[in-house]
Protein backbone atom coordinates (compact mmCIF):
# COMPACT_ATOMS: atom_id res chain seq x y z
CA UNK A 1 0.00 0.00 0.00
CA UNK A 2 2.78 2.42 0.90
CA UNK A 3 4.61 1.57 -2.34
CA UNK A 4 1.48 2.30 -4.38
CA UNK A 5 0.92 5.60 -2.58
CA UNK A 6 4.56 6.56 -3.11
CA UNK A 7 4.31 5.81 -6.84
CA UNK A 8 1.12 7.88 -7.12
CA UNK A 9 2.68 10.75 -5.20
CA UNK A 10 5.82 10.78 -7.32
CA UNK A 11 3.81 10.55 -10.55
CA UNK A 12 1.70 13.54 -9.53
CA UNK A 13 4.78 15.48 -8.47
CA UNK A 14 6.74 14.84 -11.67
CA UNK A 15 3.74 15.32 -13.98
CA UNK A 16 2.76 18.57 -12.28
CA UNK A 17 6.33 19.88 -12.35
CA UNK A 18 6.71 19.04 -16.04
CA UNK A 19 3.46 20.78 -16.96
CA UNK A 20 4.22 23.85 -14.83
CA UNK A 21 7.67 24.16 -16.40
CA UNK A 22 6.20 23.76 -19.87
CA UNK A 23 3.51 26.38 -19.34
CA UNK A 24 5.99 28.95 -18.04
CA UNK A 25 8.36 28.16 -20.91
CA UNK A 26 5.50 28.54 -23.39
CA UNK A 27 4.58 31.97 -22.05
CA UNK A 28 8.14 33.28 -21.89
CA UNK A 29 9.58 31.86 -25.12
CA UNK A 30 6.80 30.61 -27.42
CA UNK A 31 3.94 33.11 -27.07
CA UNK A 32 5.87 36.38 -27.77
CA UNK A 33 7.33 35.09 -31.04
CA UNK A 34 3.97 33.55 -32.00
CA UNK A 35 2.31 36.95 -31.49
CA UNK A 36 4.81 38.54 -33.87
CA UNK A 37 4.15 35.90 -36.53
CA UNK A 38 0.33 35.77 -36.41
CA UNK A 39 -0.10 39.54 -36.16
CA UNK A 40 -3.15 41.41 -34.92
CA UNK A 41 -5.62 39.09 -36.63
CA UNK A 42 -4.27 36.18 -34.59
CA UNK A 43 -4.18 37.99 -31.25
CA UNK A 44 -7.69 36.97 -30.11
CA UNK A 45 -6.77 33.31 -30.61
CA UNK A 46 -3.47 33.80 -28.83
CA UNK A 47 -5.17 35.54 -25.89
CA UNK A 48 -7.52 32.57 -25.63
CA UNK A 49 -4.52 30.24 -25.81
CA UNK A 50 -2.76 32.11 -22.99
CA UNK A 51 -5.90 31.86 -20.87
CA UNK A 52 -6.02 28.08 -21.37
CA UNK A 53 -2.32 27.65 -20.69
CA UNK A 54 -2.55 29.79 -17.56
CA UNK A 55 -5.39 27.61 -16.29
CA UNK A 56 -3.34 24.48 -16.97
CA UNK A 57 -0.35 26.03 -15.19
CA UNK A 58 -2.33 26.92 -12.06
CA UNK A 59 -4.07 23.52 -11.96
CA UNK A 60 -0.68 21.81 -12.33
CA UNK A 61 0.75 23.92 -9.52
CA UNK A 62 -2.10 22.75 -7.28
CA UNK A 63 -1.27 19.15 -8.22
CA UNK A 64 2.35 19.80 -7.21
CA UNK A 65 1.18 21.19 -3.85
CA UNK A 66 -0.93 18.06 -3.29
CA UNK A 67 1.97 15.79 -4.26
CA UNK A 68 4.29 17.69 -1.92
CA UNK A 69 1.86 17.15 0.96
CA UNK A 70 1.48 13.45 0.12
CA UNK A 71 5.26 13.10 0.09
CA UNK A 72 5.34 14.24 3.70
CA UNK A 73 2.61 11.76 4.62
CA UNK A 74 4.44 8.90 2.90
CA UNK A 75 7.71 9.73 4.63
CA UNK A 76 6.00 9.97 8.01
CA UNK A 77 4.37 6.55 7.49
CA UNK A 78 7.76 5.04 6.62
CA UNK A 79 9.46 6.81 9.54
CA UNK A 80 6.75 6.21 12.13
CA UNK A 81 7.67 4.60 15.44
CA UNK A 82 4.43 3.29 17.01
CA UNK A 83 5.98 3.40 20.49
CA UNK A 84 6.47 7.18 20.61
CA UNK A 85 4.01 10.08 20.21
CA UNK A 86 3.49 11.10 16.58
CA UNK A 87 4.60 14.64 17.42
CA UNK A 88 8.09 13.39 18.27
CA UNK A 89 8.33 11.61 14.92
CA UNK A 90 7.21 14.73 13.06
CA UNK A 91 9.72 16.90 14.95
CA UNK A 92 12.55 14.44 14.30
CA UNK A 93 11.68 14.02 10.62
CA UNK A 94 11.28 17.72 9.85
CA UNK A 95 13.95 19.35 11.97
CA UNK A 96 16.62 16.71 12.42
CA UNK A 97 16.94 15.16 8.96
CA UNK A 98 18.18 16.58 5.66
CA UNK A 99 15.06 15.24 3.97
CA UNK A 100 12.88 17.34 6.30
CA UNK A 101 14.84 20.49 5.48
CA UNK A 102 14.48 19.90 1.73
CA UNK A 103 10.78 19.11 2.13
CA UNK A 104 10.09 22.34 4.00
CA UNK A 105 12.05 24.39 1.46
CA UNK A 106 10.17 22.67 -1.35
CA UNK A 107 6.91 23.54 0.40
CA UNK A 108 7.79 27.22 0.28
CA UNK A 109 8.72 26.88 -3.39
CA UNK A 110 5.47 25.19 -4.42
CA UNK A 111 3.31 27.70 -2.53
CA UNK A 112 5.13 30.62 -4.20
CA UNK A 113 4.67 28.90 -7.54
CA UNK A 114 0.93 28.45 -6.99
CA UNK A 115 0.54 32.12 -6.03
CA UNK A 116 2.51 33.34 -9.06
CA UNK A 117 0.51 31.18 -11.45
CA UNK A 118 -2.80 32.20 -9.87
CA UNK A 119 -1.86 35.82 -10.59
CA UNK A 120 -0.81 34.84 -14.12
CA UNK A 121 -4.16 33.15 -14.66
CA UNK A 122 -6.11 36.19 -13.44
CA UNK A 123 -4.05 38.53 -15.62
CA UNK A 124 -4.53 36.34 -18.70
CA UNK A 125 -8.29 36.15 -18.13
CA UNK A 126 -8.44 39.92 -17.74
CA UNK A 127 -6.45 40.53 -20.93
CA UNK A 128 -8.69 38.16 -22.86
CA UNK A 129 -11.88 39.77 -21.59
CA UNK A 130 -10.68 43.29 -22.43
CA UNK A 131 -8.80 42.22 -25.60
CA UNK A 132 -5.52 43.72 -24.44
CA UNK A 133 -2.58 44.21 -24.58
CA UNK A 134 -1.60 44.48 -28.24
CA UNK A 135 1.83 42.99 -27.53
CA UNK A 136 2.68 39.73 -25.82
CA UNK A 137 5.60 40.66 -23.60
CA UNK A 138 5.55 38.39 -20.50
CA UNK A 139 3.81 39.86 -17.46
CA UNK A 140 5.52 40.13 -14.07
CA UNK A 141 3.72 37.08 -12.69
CA UNK A 142 5.02 34.83 -15.49
CA UNK A 143 8.53 36.26 -15.16
CA UNK A 144 8.40 35.78 -11.39
CA UNK A 145 7.37 32.15 -11.84
CA UNK A 146 10.54 31.35 -13.84
CA UNK A 147 13.09 31.35 -10.96
CA UNK A 148 10.58 29.48 -8.78
CA UNK A 149 10.43 26.74 -11.44
CA UNK A 150 14.23 26.54 -11.30
CA UNK A 151 13.99 26.21 -7.52
CA UNK A 152 11.46 23.41 -7.89
CA UNK A 153 13.83 21.48 -10.18
CA UNK A 154 16.64 21.93 -7.65
CA UNK A 155 14.53 20.60 -4.77
CA UNK A 156 13.42 17.62 -6.86
CA UNK A 157 17.07 16.74 -7.39
CA UNK A 158 17.94 17.25 -3.71
CA UNK A 159 15.19 14.86 -2.59
CA UNK A 160 15.97 12.12 -5.12
CA UNK A 161 18.54 9.41 -5.79
CA UNK A 162 21.14 11.96 -6.88
CA UNK A 163 21.59 12.97 -3.24
CA UNK A 164 22.73 9.44 -2.43
CA UNK A 165 25.46 9.28 -5.07
CA UNK A 166 28.60 7.68 -3.65
CA UNK A 167 30.85 10.08 -5.56
CA UNK A 168 30.41 13.14 -7.74
CA UNK A 169 27.32 14.19 -5.81
CA UNK A 170 27.43 17.78 -7.10
CA UNK A 171 27.53 16.51 -10.69
CA UNK A 172 24.64 14.10 -10.01
CA UNK A 173 22.51 16.83 -8.40
CA UNK A 174 23.15 19.24 -11.28
CA UNK A 175 22.39 16.54 -13.85
CA UNK A 176 19.19 15.57 -12.05
CA UNK A 177 17.95 19.17 -11.87
CA UNK A 178 18.75 19.74 -15.56
CA UNK A 179 17.09 16.41 -16.42
CA UNK A 180 13.83 17.52 -14.76
CA UNK A 181 14.03 20.98 -16.31
CA UNK A 182 14.66 19.59 -19.80
CA UNK A 183 11.69 17.22 -19.49
CA UNK A 184 9.45 20.18 -18.66
CA UNK A 185 10.82 22.37 -21.44
CA UNK A 186 10.24 19.57 -23.96
CA UNK A 187 7.13 17.57 -23.03
CA UNK A 188 5.52 20.20 -20.83
CA UNK A 189 5.87 22.90 -23.48
CA UNK A 190 4.57 20.55 -26.16
CA UNK A 191 1.49 19.89 -24.01
CA UNK A 192 1.02 23.66 -23.65
CA UNK A 193 1.37 24.11 -27.42
CA UNK A 194 -1.28 21.45 -28.06
CA UNK A 195 -3.62 23.20 -25.64
CA UNK A 196 -2.72 26.67 -26.86
CA UNK A 197 -3.20 25.72 -30.50
CA UNK A 198 -6.91 25.18 -30.02
CA UNK A 199 -9.70 26.84 -32.00
CA UNK A 200 -9.21 30.52 -32.63
CA UNK A 201 -11.87 33.17 -32.31
CA UNK A 202 -13.06 34.08 -35.78
CA UNK A 203 -14.99 37.29 -36.57
CA UNK A 204 -18.65 36.43 -36.95
CA UNK A 205 -18.03 32.83 -35.94
CA UNK A 206 -17.11 31.66 -39.49
CA UNK A 207 -15.83 28.06 -39.22
CA UNK A 208 -13.43 28.38 -42.16
CA UNK A 209 -11.82 31.47 -40.64
CA UNK A 210 -11.61 29.80 -37.24
CA UNK A 211 -9.92 26.73 -38.70
CA UNK A 212 -7.47 28.83 -40.69
CA UNK A 213 -6.53 30.94 -37.68
CA UNK A 214 -6.14 27.83 -35.50
CA UNK A 215 -3.84 26.29 -38.12
CA UNK A 216 -1.72 29.44 -38.34
CA UNK A 217 -1.55 29.67 -34.54
CA UNK A 218 -0.43 26.05 -34.17
CA UNK A 219 2.12 26.36 -36.99
CA UNK A 220 3.71 29.47 -35.47
CA UNK A 221 3.99 27.81 -32.06
CA UNK A 222 5.48 24.59 -33.41
CA UNK A 223 8.11 26.43 -35.46
CA UNK A 224 9.18 28.34 -32.36
CA UNK A 225 9.06 25.16 -30.27
CA UNK A 226 11.18 23.05 -32.65
CA UNK A 227 14.67 24.37 -31.70
CA UNK A 228 13.69 24.35 -28.01
CA UNK A 229 12.65 20.69 -28.33
CA UNK A 230 15.98 19.83 -29.97
CA UNK A 231 18.02 21.42 -27.17
CA UNK A 232 15.78 20.01 -24.43
CA UNK A 233 15.77 16.49 -25.87
CA UNK A 234 19.55 16.49 -26.22
CA UNK A 235 19.94 17.75 -22.65
CA UNK A 236 17.50 15.13 -21.38
CA UNK A 237 19.44 12.28 -22.98
CA UNK A 238 22.82 13.63 -21.89
CA UNK A 239 21.80 14.16 -18.29
CA UNK A 240 20.09 10.76 -18.26
CA UNK A 241 23.34 9.07 -19.28
CA UNK A 242 25.24 10.88 -16.52
CA UNK A 243 22.64 9.90 -13.92
CA UNK A 244 22.65 6.27 -15.05
CA UNK A 245 26.42 6.21 -14.71
CA UNK A 246 26.22 7.47 -11.12
CA UNK A 247 23.44 5.04 -10.11
CA UNK A 248 24.82 1.81 -11.62
CA UNK A 249 27.97 -0.11 -10.75
CA UNK A 250 28.27 -2.03 -14.03
CA UNK A 251 26.61 -2.15 -17.44
CA UNK A 252 25.23 -5.59 -16.58
CA UNK A 253 23.09 -3.94 -13.88
CA UNK A 254 20.84 -2.78 -16.73
CA UNK A 255 19.51 -6.32 -17.20
CA UNK A 256 20.66 -8.14 -14.07
CA UNK A 257 18.85 -5.99 -11.46
CA UNK A 258 15.25 -4.84 -11.02
CA UNK A 259 16.38 -1.22 -10.88
CA UNK A 260 18.40 -1.64 -14.07
CA UNK A 261 15.53 -3.28 -15.94
CA UNK A 262 13.19 -0.47 -14.96
CA UNK A 263 15.81 2.05 -16.06
CA UNK A 264 16.28 0.22 -19.38
CA UNK A 265 12.51 0.23 -19.99
CA UNK A 266 12.33 3.94 -19.20
CA UNK A 267 15.28 4.76 -21.47
CA UNK A 268 13.91 2.63 -24.32
CA UNK A 269 10.50 4.25 -24.18
CA UNK A 270 12.07 7.71 -23.94
CA UNK A 271 13.96 6.97 -27.16
CA UNK A 272 10.67 6.02 -28.81
CA UNK A 273 9.21 9.38 -27.74
CA UNK A 274 12.30 11.12 -29.15
CA UNK A 275 11.83 9.18 -32.38
CA UNK A 276 8.21 10.29 -32.66
CA UNK A 277 9.33 13.87 -32.12
CA UNK A 278 11.91 13.47 -34.88
CA UNK A 279 9.30 12.09 -37.29
CA UNK A 280 6.98 14.97 -36.51
CA UNK A 281 9.79 17.45 -37.10
CA UNK A 282 10.90 15.95 -40.43
CA UNK A 283 7.54 14.93 -41.90
CA UNK A 284 5.04 17.13 -40.13
CA UNK A 285 6.56 20.58 -39.76
CA UNK A 286 6.86 21.29 -43.53
CA UNK A 287 3.09 20.74 -43.92
CA UNK A 288 1.84 22.22 -40.66
CA UNK A 289 0.50 25.32 -42.45
CA UNK A 290 -2.30 23.23 -44.00
CA UNK A 291 -5.33 22.10 -41.95
CA UNK A 292 -4.75 18.41 -42.74
CA UNK A 293 -1.03 18.69 -42.03
CA UNK A 294 -1.68 20.49 -38.74
CA UNK A 295 -4.14 17.80 -37.68
CA UNK A 296 -1.62 15.03 -38.47
CA UNK A 297 1.07 16.85 -36.48
CA UNK A 298 -1.35 17.32 -33.58
CA UNK A 299 -2.19 13.59 -33.49
CA UNK A 300 1.46 12.53 -33.49
CA UNK A 301 2.32 15.14 -30.85
CA UNK A 302 -0.55 13.90 -28.66
CA UNK A 303 0.88 10.38 -28.95
CA UNK A 304 4.28 11.77 -28.00
CA UNK A 305 2.89 13.38 -24.84
CA UNK A 306 0.91 10.24 -23.93
CA UNK A 307 3.96 7.98 -24.20
CA UNK A 308 5.96 10.52 -22.21
CA UNK A 309 3.35 10.10 -19.47
CA UNK A 310 4.22 6.39 -19.33
CA UNK A 311 7.91 7.36 -19.04
CA UNK A 312 6.99 9.58 -16.08
CA UNK A 313 5.13 6.66 -14.48
CA UNK A 314 8.21 4.44 -14.85
CA UNK A 315 10.28 7.23 -13.32
CA UNK A 316 7.87 7.41 -10.38
CA UNK A 317 8.40 3.69 -9.78
CA UNK A 318 12.14 3.95 -10.30
CA UNK A 319 12.82 6.71 -7.78
CA UNK A 320 11.70 4.60 -4.82
CA UNK A 321 13.33 1.40 -6.08
CA UNK A 322 16.53 0.14 -4.48
CA UNK A 323 19.66 0.99 -6.45
CA UNK A 324 22.15 -1.83 -7.25
PDB file of N, CA and C in Angstrom, residues 106-143:
ATOM      1  N   UNK A 106      10.999  22.953  -0.182  1.00  0.00           N
ATOM      2  CA  UNK A 106      10.168  22.674  -1.351  1.00  0.00           C
ATOM      3  C   UNK A 106       8.732  23.148  -1.138  1.00  0.00           C
ATOM      4  N   UNK A 107       8.249  23.039   0.099  1.00  0.00           N
ATOM      5  CA  UNK A 107       6.913  23.538   0.402  1.00  0.00           C
ATOM      6  C   UNK A 107       6.792  25.034   0.143  1.00  0.00           C
ATOM      7  N   UNK A 108       7.796  25.788   0.560  1.00  0.00           N
ATOM      8  CA  UNK A 108       7.794  27.221   0.281  1.00  0.00           C
ATOM      9  C   UNK A 108       7.824  27.509  -1.205  1.00  0.00           C
ATOM     10  N   UNK A 109       8.603  26.706  -1.948  1.00  0.00           N
ATOM     11  CA  UNK A 109       8.715  26.884  -3.394  1.00  0.00           C
ATOM     12  C   UNK A 109       7.374  26.636  -4.074  1.00  0.00           C
ATOM     13  N   UNK A 110       6.704  25.536  -3.721  1.00  0.00           N
ATOM     14  CA  UNK A 110       5.471  25.193  -4.423  1.00  0.00           C
ATOM     15  C   UNK A 110       4.341  26.171  -4.089  1.00  0.00           C
ATOM     16  N   UNK A 111       4.327  26.701  -2.879  1.00  0.00           N
ATOM     17  CA  UNK A 111       3.311  27.703  -2.527  1.00  0.00           C
ATOM     18  C   UNK A 111       3.550  28.990  -3.322  1.00  0.00           C
ATOM     19  N   UNK A 112       4.812  29.432  -3.401  1.00  0.00           N
ATOM     20  CA  UNK A 112       5.133  30.618  -4.200  1.00  0.00           C
ATOM     21  C   UNK A 112       4.743  30.413  -5.660  1.00  0.00           C
ATOM     22  N   UNK A 113       4.998  29.204  -6.158  1.00  0.00           N
ATOM     23  CA  UNK A 113       4.666  28.897  -7.544  1.00  0.00           C
ATOM     24  C   UNK A 113       3.158  28.967  -7.776  1.00  0.00           C
ATOM     25  N   UNK A 114       2.392  28.414  -6.854  1.00  0.00           N
ATOM     26  CA  UNK A 114       0.934  28.451  -6.992  1.00  0.00           C
ATOM     27  C   UNK A 114       0.409  29.885  -6.974  1.00  0.00           C
ATOM     28  N   UNK A 115       0.972  30.712  -6.108  1.00  0.00           N
ATOM     29  CA  UNK A 115       0.539  32.115  -6.027  1.00  0.00           C
ATOM     30  C   UNK A 115       0.866  32.850  -7.324  1.00  0.00           C
ATOM     31  N   UNK A 116       2.105  32.671  -7.831  1.00  0.00           N
ATOM     32  CA  UNK A 116       2.515  33.343  -9.061  1.00  0.00           C
ATOM     33  C   UNK A 116       1.634  32.936 -10.237  1.00  0.00           C
ATOM     34  N   UNK A 117       1.303  31.652 -10.318  1.00  0.00           N
ATOM     35  CA  UNK A 117       0.506  31.180 -11.452  1.00  0.00           C
ATOM     36  C   UNK A 117      -0.978  31.530 -11.295  1.00  0.00           C
ATOM     37  N   UNK A 118      -1.450  31.690 -10.061  1.00  0.00           N
ATOM     38  CA  UNK A 118      -2.802  32.205  -9.871  1.00  0.00           C
ATOM     39  C   UNK A 118      -2.892  33.637 -10.392  1.00  0.00           C
ATOM     40  N   UNK A 119      -1.886  34.450 -10.084  1.00  0.00           N
ATOM     41  CA  UNK A 119      -1.861  35.821 -10.587  1.00  0.00           C
ATOM     42  C   UNK A 119      -1.749  35.843 -12.109  1.00  0.00           C
ATOM     43  N   UNK A 120      -0.940  34.922 -12.664  1.00  0.00           N
ATOM     44  CA  UNK A 120      -0.807  34.840 -14.116  1.00  0.00           C
ATOM     45  C   UNK A 120      -2.142  34.479 -14.763  1.00  0.00           C
ATOM     46  N   UNK A 121      -2.856  33.558 -14.146  1.00  0.00           N
ATOM     47  CA  UNK A 121      -4.164  33.155 -14.662  1.00  0.00           C
ATOM     48  C   UNK A 121      -5.153  34.319 -14.642  1.00  0.00           C
ATOM     49  N   UNK A 122      -5.186  35.055 -13.535  1.00  0.00           N
ATOM     50  CA  UNK A 122      -6.108  36.190 -13.435  1.00  0.00           C
ATOM     51  C   UNK A 122      -5.764  37.273 -14.463  1.00  0.00           C
ATOM     52  N   UNK A 123      -4.469  37.518 -14.651  1.00  0.00           N
ATOM     53  CA  UNK A 123      -4.053  38.530 -15.624  1.00  0.00           C
ATOM     54  C   UNK A 123      -4.426  38.108 -17.036  1.00  0.00           C
ATOM     55  N   UNK A 124      -4.194  36.829 -17.357  1.00  0.00           N
ATOM     56  CA  UNK A 124      -4.525  36.339 -18.699  1.00  0.00           C
ATOM     57  C   UNK A 124      -6.022  36.423 -18.968  1.00  0.00           C
ATOM     58  N   UNK A 125      -6.834  36.069 -17.966  1.00  0.00           N
ATOM     59  CA  UNK A 125      -8.288  36.145 -18.132  1.00  0.00           C
ATOM     60  C   UNK A 125      -8.733  37.596 -18.338  1.00  0.00           C
ATOM     61  N   UNK A 126      -8.107  38.508 -17.598  1.00  0.00           N
ATOM     62  CA  UNK A 126      -8.442  39.923 -17.735  1.00  0.00           C
ATOM     63  C   UNK A 126      -8.081  40.447 -19.120  1.00  0.00           C
ATOM     64  N   UNK A 127      -6.890  40.082 -19.607  1.00  0.00           N
ATOM     65  CA  UNK A 127      -6.454  40.527 -20.928  1.00  0.00           C
ATOM     66  C   UNK A 127      -7.368  39.988 -22.021  1.00  0.00           C
ATOM     67  N   UNK A 128      -7.805  38.741 -21.858  1.00  0.00           N
ATOM     68  CA  UNK A 128      -8.691  38.160 -22.860  1.00  0.00           C
ATOM     69  C   UNK A 128     -10.046  38.865 -22.866  1.00  0.00           C
ATOM     70  N   UNK A 129     -10.567  39.133 -21.685  1.00  0.00           N
ATOM     71  CA  UNK A 129     -11.881  39.772 -21.590  1.00  0.00           C
ATOM     72  C   UNK A 129     -11.867  41.179 -22.180  1.00  0.00           C
ATOM     73  N   UNK A 130     -10.757  41.898 -21.958  1.00  0.00           N
ATOM     74  CA  UNK A 130     -10.679  43.285 -22.426  1.00  0.00           C
ATOM     75  C   UNK A 130      -9.957  43.422 -23.755  1.00  0.00           C
ATOM     76  N   UNK A 131      -9.521  42.258 -24.321  1.00  0.00           N
ATOM     77  CA  UNK A 131      -8.805  42.219 -25.600  1.00  0.00           C
ATOM     78  C   UNK A 131      -7.582  43.140 -25.586  1.00  0.00           C
ATOM     79  N   UNK A 132      -6.763  42.982 -24.554  1.00  0.00           N
ATOM     80  CA  UNK A 132      -5.521  43.724 -24.443  1.00  0.00           C
ATOM     81  C   UNK A 132      -4.491  42.835 -23.766  1.00  0.00           C
ATOM     82  N   UNK A 133      -3.202  43.118 -23.835  1.00  0.00           N
ATOM     83  CA  UNK A 133      -2.575  44.206 -24.582  1.00  0.00           C
ATOM     84  C   UNK A 133      -2.389  43.830 -26.047  1.00  0.00           C
ATOM     85  N   UNK A 134      -1.830  44.756 -26.820  1.00  0.00           N
ATOM     86  CA  UNK A 134      -1.596  44.481 -28.243  1.00  0.00           C
ATOM     87  C   UNK A 134      -0.253  43.797 -28.465  1.00  0.00           C
ATOM     88  N   UNK A 135       0.566  43.726 -27.444  1.00  0.00           N
ATOM     89  CA  UNK A 135       1.831  42.986 -27.526  1.00  0.00           C
ATOM     90  C   UNK A 135       1.772  41.834 -26.532  1.00  0.00           C
ATOM     91  N   UNK A 136       2.710  40.902 -26.683  1.00  0.00           N
ATOM     92  CA  UNK A 136       2.683  39.732 -25.815  1.00  0.00           C
ATOM     93  C   UNK A 136       3.953  39.597 -24.993  1.00  0.00           C
ATOM     94  N   UNK A 137       4.473  40.725 -24.525  1.00  0.00           N
ATOM     95  CA  UNK A 137       5.598  40.663 -23.601  1.00  0.00           C
ATOM     96  C   UNK A 137       5.133  39.986 -22.321  1.00  0.00           C
ATOM     97  N   UNK A 138       5.962  39.103 -21.725  1.00  0.00           N
ATOM     98  CA  UNK A 138       5.545  38.387 -20.505  1.00  0.00           C
ATOM     99  C   UNK A 138       5.223  39.345 -19.366  1.00  0.00           C
ATOM    100  N   UNK A 139       4.177  39.042 -18.615  1.00  0.00           N
ATOM    101  CA  UNK A 139       3.813  39.855 -17.460  1.00  0.00           C
ATOM    102  C   UNK A 139       4.708  39.503 -16.269  1.00  0.00           C
ATOM    103  N   UNK A 140       4.650  40.324 -15.233  1.00  0.00           N
ATOM    104  CA  UNK A 140       5.522  40.129 -14.073  1.00  0.00           C
ATOM    105  C   UNK A 140       5.272  38.800 -13.376  1.00  0.00           C
ATOM    106  N   UNK A 141       4.018  38.349 -13.365  1.00  0.00           N
ATOM    107  CA  UNK A 141       3.715  37.084 -12.692  1.00  0.00           C
ATOM    108  C   UNK A 141       4.363  35.906 -13.406  1.00  0.00           C
ATOM    109  N   UNK A 142       4.351  35.913 -14.740  1.00  0.00           N
ATOM    110  CA  UNK A 142       5.015  34.833 -15.489  1.00  0.00           C
ATOM    111  C   UNK A 142       6.529  34.898 -15.308  1.00  0.00           C
ATOM    112  N   UNK A 143       7.078  36.101 -15.352  1.00  0.00           N
ATOM    113  CA  UNK A 143       8.531  36.260 -15.164  1.00  0.00           C
ATOM    114  C   UNK A 143       8.925  35.822 -13.759  1.00  0.00           C
TER     115      UNK A 143
END
